[in-house]
XYZ file of C-alpha atoms in Angstrom:
577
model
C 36.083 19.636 -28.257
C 32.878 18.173 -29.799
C 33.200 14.620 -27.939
C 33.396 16.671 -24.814
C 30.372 18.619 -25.520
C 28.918 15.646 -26.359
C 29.682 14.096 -23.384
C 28.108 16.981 -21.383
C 25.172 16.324 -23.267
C 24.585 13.067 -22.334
C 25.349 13.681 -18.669
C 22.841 16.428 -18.544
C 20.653 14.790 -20.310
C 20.930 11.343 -18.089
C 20.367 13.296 -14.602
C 17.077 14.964 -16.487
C 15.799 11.223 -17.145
C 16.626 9.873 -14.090
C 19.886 8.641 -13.961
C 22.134 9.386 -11.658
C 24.346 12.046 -9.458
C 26.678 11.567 -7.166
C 26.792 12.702 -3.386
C 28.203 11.769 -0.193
C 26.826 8.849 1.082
C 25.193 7.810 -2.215
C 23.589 8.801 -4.949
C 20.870 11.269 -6.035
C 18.650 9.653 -8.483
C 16.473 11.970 -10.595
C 13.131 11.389 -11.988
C 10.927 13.490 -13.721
C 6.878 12.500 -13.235
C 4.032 14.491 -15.455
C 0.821 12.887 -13.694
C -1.976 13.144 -16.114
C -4.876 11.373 -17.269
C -4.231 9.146 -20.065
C -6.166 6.314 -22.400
C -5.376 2.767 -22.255
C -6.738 -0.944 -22.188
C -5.358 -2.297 -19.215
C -7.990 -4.924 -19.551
C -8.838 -5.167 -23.678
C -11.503 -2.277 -23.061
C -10.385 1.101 -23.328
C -10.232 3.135 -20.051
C -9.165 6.751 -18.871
C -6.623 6.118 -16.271
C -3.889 8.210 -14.359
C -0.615 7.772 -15.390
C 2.994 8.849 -15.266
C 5.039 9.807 -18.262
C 2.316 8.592 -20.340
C 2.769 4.899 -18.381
C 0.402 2.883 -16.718
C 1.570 1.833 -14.199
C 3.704 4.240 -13.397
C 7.521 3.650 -14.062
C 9.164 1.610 -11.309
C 12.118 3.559 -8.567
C 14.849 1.499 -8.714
C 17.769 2.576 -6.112
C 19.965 1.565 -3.436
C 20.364 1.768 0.489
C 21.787 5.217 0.769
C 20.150 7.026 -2.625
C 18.418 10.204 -2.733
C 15.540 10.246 -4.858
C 14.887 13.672 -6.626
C 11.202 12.963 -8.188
C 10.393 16.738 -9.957
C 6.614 15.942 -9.963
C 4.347 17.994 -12.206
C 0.723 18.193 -12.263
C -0.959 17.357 -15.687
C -4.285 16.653 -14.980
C -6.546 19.899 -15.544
C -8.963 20.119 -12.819
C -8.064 18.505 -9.457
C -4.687 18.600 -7.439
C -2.190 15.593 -6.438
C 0.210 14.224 -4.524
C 2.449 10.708 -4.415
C 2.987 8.582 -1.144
C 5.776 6.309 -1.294
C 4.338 3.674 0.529
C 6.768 1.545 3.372
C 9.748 4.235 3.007
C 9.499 5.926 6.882
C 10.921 9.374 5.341
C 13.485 10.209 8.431
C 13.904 13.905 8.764
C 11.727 14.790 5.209
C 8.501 14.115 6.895
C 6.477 16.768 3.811
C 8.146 14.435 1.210
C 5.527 11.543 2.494
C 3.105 12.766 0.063
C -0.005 13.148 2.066
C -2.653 16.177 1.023
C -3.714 17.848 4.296
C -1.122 16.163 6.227
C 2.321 16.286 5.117
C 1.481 19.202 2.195
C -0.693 21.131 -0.072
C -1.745 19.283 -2.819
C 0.021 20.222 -6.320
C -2.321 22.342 -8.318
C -2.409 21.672 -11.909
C 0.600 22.865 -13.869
C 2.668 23.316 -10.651
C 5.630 21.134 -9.729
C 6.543 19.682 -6.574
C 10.368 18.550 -5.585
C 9.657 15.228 -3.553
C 13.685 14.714 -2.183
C 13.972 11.886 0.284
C 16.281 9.203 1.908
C 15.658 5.330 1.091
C 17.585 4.339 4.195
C 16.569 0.278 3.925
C 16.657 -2.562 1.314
C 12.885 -3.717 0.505
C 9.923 -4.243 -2.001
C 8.190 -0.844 -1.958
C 5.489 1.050 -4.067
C 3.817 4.646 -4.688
C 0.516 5.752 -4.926
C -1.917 8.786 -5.400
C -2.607 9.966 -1.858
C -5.505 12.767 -2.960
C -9.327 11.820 -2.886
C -9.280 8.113 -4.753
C -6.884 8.997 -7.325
C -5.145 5.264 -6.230
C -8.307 3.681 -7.559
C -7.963 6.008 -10.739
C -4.478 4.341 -11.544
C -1.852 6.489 -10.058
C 0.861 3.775 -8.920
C 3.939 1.661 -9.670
C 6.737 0.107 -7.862
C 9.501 1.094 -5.875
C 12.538 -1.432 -5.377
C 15.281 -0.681 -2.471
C 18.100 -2.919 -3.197
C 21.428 -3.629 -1.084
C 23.976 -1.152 -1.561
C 26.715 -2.678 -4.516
C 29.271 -5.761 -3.151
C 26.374 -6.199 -0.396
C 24.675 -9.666 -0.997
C 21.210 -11.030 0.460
C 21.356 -13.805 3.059
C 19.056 -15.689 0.389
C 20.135 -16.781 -3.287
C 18.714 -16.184 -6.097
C 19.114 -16.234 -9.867
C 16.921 -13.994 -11.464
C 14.002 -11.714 -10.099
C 10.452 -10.476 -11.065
C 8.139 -7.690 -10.003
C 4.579 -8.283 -9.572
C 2.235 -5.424 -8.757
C -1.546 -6.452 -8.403
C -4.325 -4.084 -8.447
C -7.903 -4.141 -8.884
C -9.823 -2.106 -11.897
C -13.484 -0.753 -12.350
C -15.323 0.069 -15.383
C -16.680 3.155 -13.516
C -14.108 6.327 -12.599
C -12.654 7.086 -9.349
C -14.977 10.200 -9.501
C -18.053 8.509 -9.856
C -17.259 5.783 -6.797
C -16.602 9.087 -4.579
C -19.927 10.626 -5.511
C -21.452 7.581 -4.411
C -19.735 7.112 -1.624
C -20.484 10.436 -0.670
C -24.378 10.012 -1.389
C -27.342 10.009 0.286
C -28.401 6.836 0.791
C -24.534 5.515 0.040
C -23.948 4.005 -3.452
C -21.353 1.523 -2.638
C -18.688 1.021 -5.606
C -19.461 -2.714 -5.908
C -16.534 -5.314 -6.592
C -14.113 -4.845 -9.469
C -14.190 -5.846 -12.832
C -10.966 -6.983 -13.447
C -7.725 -8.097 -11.321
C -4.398 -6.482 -12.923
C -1.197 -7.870 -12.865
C 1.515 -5.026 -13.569
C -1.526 -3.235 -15.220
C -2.567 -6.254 -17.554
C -6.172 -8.129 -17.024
C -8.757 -9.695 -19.619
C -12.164 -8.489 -19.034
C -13.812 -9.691 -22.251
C -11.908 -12.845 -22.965
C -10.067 -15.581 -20.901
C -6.972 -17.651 -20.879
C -7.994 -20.224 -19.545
C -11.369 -20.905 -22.041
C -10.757 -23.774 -23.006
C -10.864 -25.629 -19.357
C -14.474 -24.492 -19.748
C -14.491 -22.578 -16.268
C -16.159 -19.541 -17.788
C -18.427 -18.675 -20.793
C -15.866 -15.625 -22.083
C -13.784 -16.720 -25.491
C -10.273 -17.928 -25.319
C -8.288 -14.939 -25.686
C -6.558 -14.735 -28.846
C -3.454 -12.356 -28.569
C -1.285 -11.249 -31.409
C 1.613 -10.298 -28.964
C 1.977 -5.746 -28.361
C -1.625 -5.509 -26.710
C -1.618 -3.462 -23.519
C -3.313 -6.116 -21.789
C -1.717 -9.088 -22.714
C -0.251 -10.711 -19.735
C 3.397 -10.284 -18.899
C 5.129 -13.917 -18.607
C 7.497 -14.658 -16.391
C 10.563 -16.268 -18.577
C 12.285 -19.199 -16.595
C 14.828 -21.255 -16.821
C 14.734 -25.228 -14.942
C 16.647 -25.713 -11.763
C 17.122 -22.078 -11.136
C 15.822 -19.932 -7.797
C 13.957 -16.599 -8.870
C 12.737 -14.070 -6.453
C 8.952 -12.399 -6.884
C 8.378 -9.258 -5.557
C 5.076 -8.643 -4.564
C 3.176 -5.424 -3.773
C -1.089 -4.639 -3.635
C -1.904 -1.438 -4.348
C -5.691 -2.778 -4.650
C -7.933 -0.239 -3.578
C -10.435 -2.695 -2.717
C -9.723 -6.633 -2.397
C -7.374 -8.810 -0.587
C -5.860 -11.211 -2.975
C -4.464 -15.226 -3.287
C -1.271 -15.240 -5.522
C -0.276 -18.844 -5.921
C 1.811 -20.828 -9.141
C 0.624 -24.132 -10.312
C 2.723 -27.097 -8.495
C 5.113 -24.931 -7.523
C 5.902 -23.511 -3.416
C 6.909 -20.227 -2.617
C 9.469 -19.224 0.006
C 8.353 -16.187 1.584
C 11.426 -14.143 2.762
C 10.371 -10.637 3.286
C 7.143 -8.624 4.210
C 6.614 -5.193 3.861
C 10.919 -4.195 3.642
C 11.808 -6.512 6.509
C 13.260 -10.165 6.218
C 11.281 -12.707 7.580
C 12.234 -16.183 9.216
C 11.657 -18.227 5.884
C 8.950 -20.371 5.372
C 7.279 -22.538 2.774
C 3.293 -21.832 1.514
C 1.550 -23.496 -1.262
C 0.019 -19.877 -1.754
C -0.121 -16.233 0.121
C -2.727 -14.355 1.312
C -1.973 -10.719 0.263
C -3.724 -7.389 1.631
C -4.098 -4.064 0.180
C -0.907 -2.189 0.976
C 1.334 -5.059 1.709
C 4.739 -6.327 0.212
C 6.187 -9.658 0.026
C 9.384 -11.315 -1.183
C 9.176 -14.840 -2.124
C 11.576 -16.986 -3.747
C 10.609 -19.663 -6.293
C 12.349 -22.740 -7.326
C 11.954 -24.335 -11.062
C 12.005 -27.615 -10.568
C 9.065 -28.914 -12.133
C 8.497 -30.220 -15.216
C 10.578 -28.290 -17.754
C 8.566 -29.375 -20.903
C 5.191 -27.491 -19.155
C 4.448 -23.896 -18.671
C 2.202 -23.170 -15.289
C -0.459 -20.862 -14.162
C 0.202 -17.463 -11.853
C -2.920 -16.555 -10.899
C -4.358 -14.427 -8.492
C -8.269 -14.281 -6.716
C -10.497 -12.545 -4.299
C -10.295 -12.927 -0.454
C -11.657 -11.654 2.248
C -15.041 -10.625 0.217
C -17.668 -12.367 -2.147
C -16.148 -12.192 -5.214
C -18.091 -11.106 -8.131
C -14.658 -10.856 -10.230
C -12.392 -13.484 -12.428
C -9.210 -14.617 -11.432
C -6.138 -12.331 -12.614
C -3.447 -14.727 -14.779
C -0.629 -15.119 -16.247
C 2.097 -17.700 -17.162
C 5.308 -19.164 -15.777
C 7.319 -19.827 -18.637
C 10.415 -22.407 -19.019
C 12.289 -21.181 -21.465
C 13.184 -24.978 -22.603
C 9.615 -24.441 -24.532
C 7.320 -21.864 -26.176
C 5.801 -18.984 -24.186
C 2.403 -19.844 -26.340
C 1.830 -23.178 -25.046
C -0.757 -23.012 -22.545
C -0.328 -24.952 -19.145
C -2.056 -28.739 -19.322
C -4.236 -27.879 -17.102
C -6.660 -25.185 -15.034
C -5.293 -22.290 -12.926
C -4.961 -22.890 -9.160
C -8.393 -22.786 -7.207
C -8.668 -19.380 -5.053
C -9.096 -20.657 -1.497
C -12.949 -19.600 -0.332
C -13.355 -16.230 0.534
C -14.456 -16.427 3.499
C -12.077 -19.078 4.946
C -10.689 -17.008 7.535
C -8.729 -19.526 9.523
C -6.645 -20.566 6.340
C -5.991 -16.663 6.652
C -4.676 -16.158 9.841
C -2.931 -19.394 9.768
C -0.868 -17.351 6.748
C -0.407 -14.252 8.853
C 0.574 -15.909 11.994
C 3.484 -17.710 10.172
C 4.789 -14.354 9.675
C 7.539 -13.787 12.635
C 11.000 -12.028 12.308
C 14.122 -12.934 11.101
C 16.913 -13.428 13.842
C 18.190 -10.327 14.398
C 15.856 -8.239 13.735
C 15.134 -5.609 16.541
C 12.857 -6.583 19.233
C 9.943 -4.408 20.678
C 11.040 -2.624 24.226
C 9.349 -4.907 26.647
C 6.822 -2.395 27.981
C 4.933 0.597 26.414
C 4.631 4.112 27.837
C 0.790 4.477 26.625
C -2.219 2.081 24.923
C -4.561 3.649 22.832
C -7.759 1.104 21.631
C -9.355 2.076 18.295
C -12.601 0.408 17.535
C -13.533 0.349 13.903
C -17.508 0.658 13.237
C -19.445 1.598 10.390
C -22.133 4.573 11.181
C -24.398 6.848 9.886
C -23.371 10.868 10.471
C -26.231 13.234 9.911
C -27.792 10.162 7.350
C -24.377 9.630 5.721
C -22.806 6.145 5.593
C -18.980 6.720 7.317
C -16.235 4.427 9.169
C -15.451 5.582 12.495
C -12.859 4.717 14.843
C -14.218 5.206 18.294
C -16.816 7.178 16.887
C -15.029 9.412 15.292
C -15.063 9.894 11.243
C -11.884 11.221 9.947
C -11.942 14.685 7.984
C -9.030 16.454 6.854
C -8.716 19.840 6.995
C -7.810 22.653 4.326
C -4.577 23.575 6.214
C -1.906 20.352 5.626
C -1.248 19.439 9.920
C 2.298 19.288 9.412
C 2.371 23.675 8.592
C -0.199 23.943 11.347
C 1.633 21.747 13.944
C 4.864 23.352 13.619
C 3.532 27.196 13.182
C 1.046 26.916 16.232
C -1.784 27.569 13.808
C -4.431 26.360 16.382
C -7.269 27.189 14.334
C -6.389 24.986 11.901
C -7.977 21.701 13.114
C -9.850 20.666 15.917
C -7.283 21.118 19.082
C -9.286 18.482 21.310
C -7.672 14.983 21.332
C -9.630 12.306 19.419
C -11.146 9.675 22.247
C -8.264 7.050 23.341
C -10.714 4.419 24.239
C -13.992 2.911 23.629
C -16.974 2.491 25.997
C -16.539 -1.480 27.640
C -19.762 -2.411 27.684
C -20.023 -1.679 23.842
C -21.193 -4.872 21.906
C -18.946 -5.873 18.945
C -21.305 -8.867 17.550
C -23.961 -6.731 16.908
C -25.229 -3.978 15.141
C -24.856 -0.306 17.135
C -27.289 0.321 19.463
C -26.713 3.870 18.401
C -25.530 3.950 15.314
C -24.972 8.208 14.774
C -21.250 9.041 14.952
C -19.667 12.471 14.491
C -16.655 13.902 11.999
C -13.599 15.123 13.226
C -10.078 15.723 12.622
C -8.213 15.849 15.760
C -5.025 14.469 16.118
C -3.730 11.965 18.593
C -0.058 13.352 20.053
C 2.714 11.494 21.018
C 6.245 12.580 23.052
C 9.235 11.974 20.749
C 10.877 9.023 21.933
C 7.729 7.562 23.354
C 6.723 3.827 22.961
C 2.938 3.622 22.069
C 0.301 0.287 21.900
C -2.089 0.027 19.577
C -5.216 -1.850 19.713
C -7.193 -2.487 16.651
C -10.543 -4.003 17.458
C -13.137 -4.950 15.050
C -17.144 -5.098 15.525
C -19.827 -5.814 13.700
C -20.949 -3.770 10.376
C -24.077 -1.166 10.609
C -26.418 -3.609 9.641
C -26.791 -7.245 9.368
C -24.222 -9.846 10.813
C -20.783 -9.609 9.164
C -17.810 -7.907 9.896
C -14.864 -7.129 7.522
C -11.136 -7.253 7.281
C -9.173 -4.218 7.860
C -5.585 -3.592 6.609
C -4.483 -0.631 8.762
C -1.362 1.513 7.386
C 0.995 3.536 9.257
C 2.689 6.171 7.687
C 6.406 6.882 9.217
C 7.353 4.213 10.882
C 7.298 0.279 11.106
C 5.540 -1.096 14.057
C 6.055 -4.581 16.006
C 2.459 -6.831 15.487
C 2.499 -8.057 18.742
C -0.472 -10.764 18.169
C -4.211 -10.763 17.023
C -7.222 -12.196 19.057
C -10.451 -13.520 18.957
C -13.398 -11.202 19.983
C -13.067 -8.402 22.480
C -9.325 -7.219 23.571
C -9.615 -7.904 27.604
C -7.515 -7.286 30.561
C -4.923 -9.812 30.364
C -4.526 -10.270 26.558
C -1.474 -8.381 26.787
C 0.337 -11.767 28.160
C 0.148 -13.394 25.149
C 2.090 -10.589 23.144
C 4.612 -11.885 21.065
C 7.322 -10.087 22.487
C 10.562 -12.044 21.373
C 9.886 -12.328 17.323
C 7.334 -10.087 16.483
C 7.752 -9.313 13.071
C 7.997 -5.164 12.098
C 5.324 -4.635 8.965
C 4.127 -1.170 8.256
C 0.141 -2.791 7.180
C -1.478 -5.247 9.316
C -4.904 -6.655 9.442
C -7.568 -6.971 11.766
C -9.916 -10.153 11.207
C -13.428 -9.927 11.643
C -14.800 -9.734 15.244
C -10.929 -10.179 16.231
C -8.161 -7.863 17.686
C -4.798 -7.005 16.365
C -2.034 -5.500 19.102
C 0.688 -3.105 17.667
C 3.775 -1.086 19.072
C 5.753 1.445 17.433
C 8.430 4.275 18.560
C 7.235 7.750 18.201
C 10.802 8.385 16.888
C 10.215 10.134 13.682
C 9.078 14.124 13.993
C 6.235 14.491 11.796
C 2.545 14.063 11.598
C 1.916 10.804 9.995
C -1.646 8.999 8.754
C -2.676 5.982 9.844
C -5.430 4.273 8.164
C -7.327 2.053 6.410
C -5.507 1.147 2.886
C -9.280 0.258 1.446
C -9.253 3.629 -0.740
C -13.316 3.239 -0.148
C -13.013 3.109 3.522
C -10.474 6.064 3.940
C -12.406 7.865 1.975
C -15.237 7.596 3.995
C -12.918 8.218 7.116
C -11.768 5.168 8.574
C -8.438 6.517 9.794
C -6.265 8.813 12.268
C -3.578 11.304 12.266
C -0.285 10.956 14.890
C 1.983 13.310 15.674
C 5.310 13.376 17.272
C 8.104 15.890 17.543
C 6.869 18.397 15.296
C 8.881 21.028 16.772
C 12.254 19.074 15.402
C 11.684 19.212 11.980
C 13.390 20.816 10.171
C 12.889 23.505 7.204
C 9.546 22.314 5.268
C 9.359 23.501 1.270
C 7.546 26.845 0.885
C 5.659 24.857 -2.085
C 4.254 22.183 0.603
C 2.585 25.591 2.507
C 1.253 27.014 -0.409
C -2.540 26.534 0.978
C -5.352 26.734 3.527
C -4.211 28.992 6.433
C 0.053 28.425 6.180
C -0.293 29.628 2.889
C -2.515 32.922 3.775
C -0.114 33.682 6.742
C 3.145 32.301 5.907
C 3.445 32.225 2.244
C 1.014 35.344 1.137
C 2.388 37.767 3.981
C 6.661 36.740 3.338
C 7.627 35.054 6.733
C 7.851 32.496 4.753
């Protein structure tokens, strides 16, 4: 009798941890998350950060094709709400589990607890993130891993596997880069301090001192410090796949692994005709799979490092070490850390990106689209305030989440006219604005279920000066087909060079400076889904849009994701709800 009682024990106490249920069609996995604000030294200094469960990063999702996850997700901090995205999975017919405030839900209030139960219907490198003000750039991430379902094998071998998750750290809070940002004149955040990898960077010291490439002292590590690096542990001859995921809120980042190449084999959950790189070029909000081979030198270790593109970089290199086992994790590699290609090589960028094409097999884009909408990206000034727009428009969400509003007919809730589809022609993208006032808005661009929609991103010049940045735009909901990016203006005609026969499906592309980038997507997924600008600094300062599609097909939404703005007052307050 007691070994039974025992053995209910453990199984209650396993599904209350995480473990595991069973269910037709897979499994439920359970997690329990308590967000809160915690203290660490993810770079030798000692930081407030958010974290999960006391973690930083937050504990990584492990499931398989099939799973449920049940993530009970309670609100610890003591003065601001959340929420958690789960960035890359498209959440088919649990569109308020995406874990958008103002879109897909209320925010969780402190002490309350939100149910997030979803699907994870593909295999794929995935990650969550805080989805609430900047609360991303305040620490609130970690990884999420999809693999193939048991006795299912990859189409690529490999003997052992890592999980990298980069990010980018400032000595100042999340709350003090949104004040500036939402100052008078703007005080821009500046670039980071320190580059993590898996949480781990070295602000005050270096490893690699003694190559006397910096003025810091050689770090000296007793082994148990929080931001000691985490070394990868090889053996020779073998094939290891890296998963890679940015969650930067700021920088695009070079990964690349002294003499060794890297296969890359997936991007963003989808395979990938293979191909070799010396390094990778990786954008916020992107995933990669590459596989490694050992077959260098097994009486060295080698440098992983990672650096700045895309931007002047005012911050170190991120490192750590690739370990053969055949010696000691303490010897330091012979000699410096790769060199970061220049920031602003752009070419050496797009040459990267174009390599990326689909694997055979992979479903092809319907030959034609049923509407093309253009969205130009410009900085701008609203009523003396520094803002992204995209065709003039700077995104503001409102207090009532659109998914309630949509589906209730609360019209009031957010601006009812649609957001412009287009761009004036004659508008200059080399130069400044002529007129550089924009307006706020939070309209929402609507789509018929079913229907196949273009996308044209097209960069222009920044407020002031000559420059213009990159963009990684994010779509929540779906995976899209990158059709092809361009130099200068998107014309009449362009649309012949679309890559219409292995264009790769990604969920984040980029658009390079002064350049274009073509997408299509199916509006097959009811819900209202963002789709932005993964720079937390940009979003915040609205560079993004809302989509909608089918809202009248989803199903039954969570009372708790209603809780607020006007669903809340005449749903939840009043019972029809």
């Amino acid at each position: 009798m007691m070994r039974i009682m025992g053995l209910r024990a453990v199984i209650v106490w396993c599904i209350w941890l995480g473990l595991i249920e069973f269910s037709v069609g897979g499994r439920v996995r359970h997690y329990k998350f308590d967000v809160e604000y915690i203290i660490k030294k993810p770079d030798c200094l000692e930081h407030v950060v958010m974290g999960i469960n006391g973690q930083f990063p937050g504990p990584t999702i492990r499931a398989e094709v099939g799973d449920t996850l049940n993530i009970a997700l309670t609100n610890k901090l003591f003065t601001e709400g959340t929420v958690i995205h789960w960035h890359g999975i498209r959440q088919v017919g649990t569109p308020w589990a995406d874990g958008t405030a103002a879109i897909s839900q209320c925010a969780i209030n402190p002490g309350e607890t939100f149910n997030y139960r979803f699907i994870v219907d593909r295999p794929g490198t995935y990650f969550y993130h805080g989805h609430h003000g900047m609360q991303r750039a305040a620490g609130l991430y970690g990884s999420l891993i999809v693999d193939l379902p048991k006795g299912q094998n990859e189409s690529f071998h490999y003997d052992g596997e890592f999980n990298l998750l980069l990010s980018d750290l400032w000595h100042i809070s999340s709350h003090e880069q949104e004040v500036g940002l939402s100052s008078k004149p703007l005080k821009w955040i500046g670039e980071p301090q320190t580059l993590l990898i898996n949480g781990r960077g070295q602000f005050n010291c270096s490893l690699e001192a003694k190559f006397g490439n910096t003025t810091l002292p050689e770090c000296q590590f007793k082994g148990g410090e929080e931001c000691a690096p985490q070394i990868l542990h090889v053996e020779p001859n073998k094939t290891y796949r890296i998963r890679v995921a940015s969650t930067t809120s700021l920088t695009a980042l070079n990964l690349a692994i002294s003499d060794h190449k890297l296969v890359v084999v997936e991007a963003d959950g989808n395979y990938v005709t293979p191909f070799v790189v010396d390094d990778m070029d990786i954008y916020s909000g992107e995933t990669y799979s590459v596989l490694l081979r050992t077959d260098q030198d097994p009486n060295k270790n080698y440098w992983l490092s990672i650096g700045v593109r895309g931007r002047k970089p005012n911050t170190t290199q991120g490192l750590t070490i690739l370990n053969y086992k055949t010696i000691s994790a303490s010897v330091f590699p012979t000699s410096p850390p790769p060199v970061t290609p220049l920031w602003n090589d752009f070419e050496r960028s797009k040459a990267f990106t174009k390599k990326i094409i689909a694997k055979m097999g992979t479903p092809q884009p319907p030959q034609r689209s049923d509407r093309t909408i253009f969205l130009l990206n410009t900085q701008n000034r609203v009523h003396g305030f520094t803002k992204w727009s995209i065709n003039n428009v700077s995104l503001t969400l409102p207090a009532t989440p659109y998914l309630g509003s949509i589906k209730f007919k609360l019209n009031d809730a957010f601006d009812q006219t649609p957001p412009p589809v287009t761009y004036p022609q004659e508008y200059d993208i080399f130069n400044p604005p002529v007129n550089p006032n924009s307006t706020v808005g939070n309209g929402v661009y609507k789509f018929n279920l079913g229907e196949v929609v273009d996308v044209i991103l097209q960069n222009a010049n920044q407020l002031s000066g000559n420059g213009s940045e990159i963009h990684p735009w994010h779509l929540h909901g779906h995976d899209f087909w990158v059709l092809g990016y361009g130099e200068g203006k998107f014309k009449q005609g362009d649309e012949k060079k679309f890559n219409l026969t292995h264009a790769p499906l990604r969920n984040t592309a980029v658009i390079f400076p002064y350049g274009w980038t073509a997408l299509r997507f199916k509006a097959d997924n009811p819900g209202v889904w963002a789709f932005h600008c993964h720079i937390e600094p940009h979003l915040h300062m609205g560079m993004g849009v809302i989509f909608a599609e089918g809202v009248h097909k989803v199903g039954k939404i969570p009372r708790e994701a209603l809780t607020c703005g006007l669903t809340g007052k005449k749903l939840v307050e009043n019972g029809h709800y």
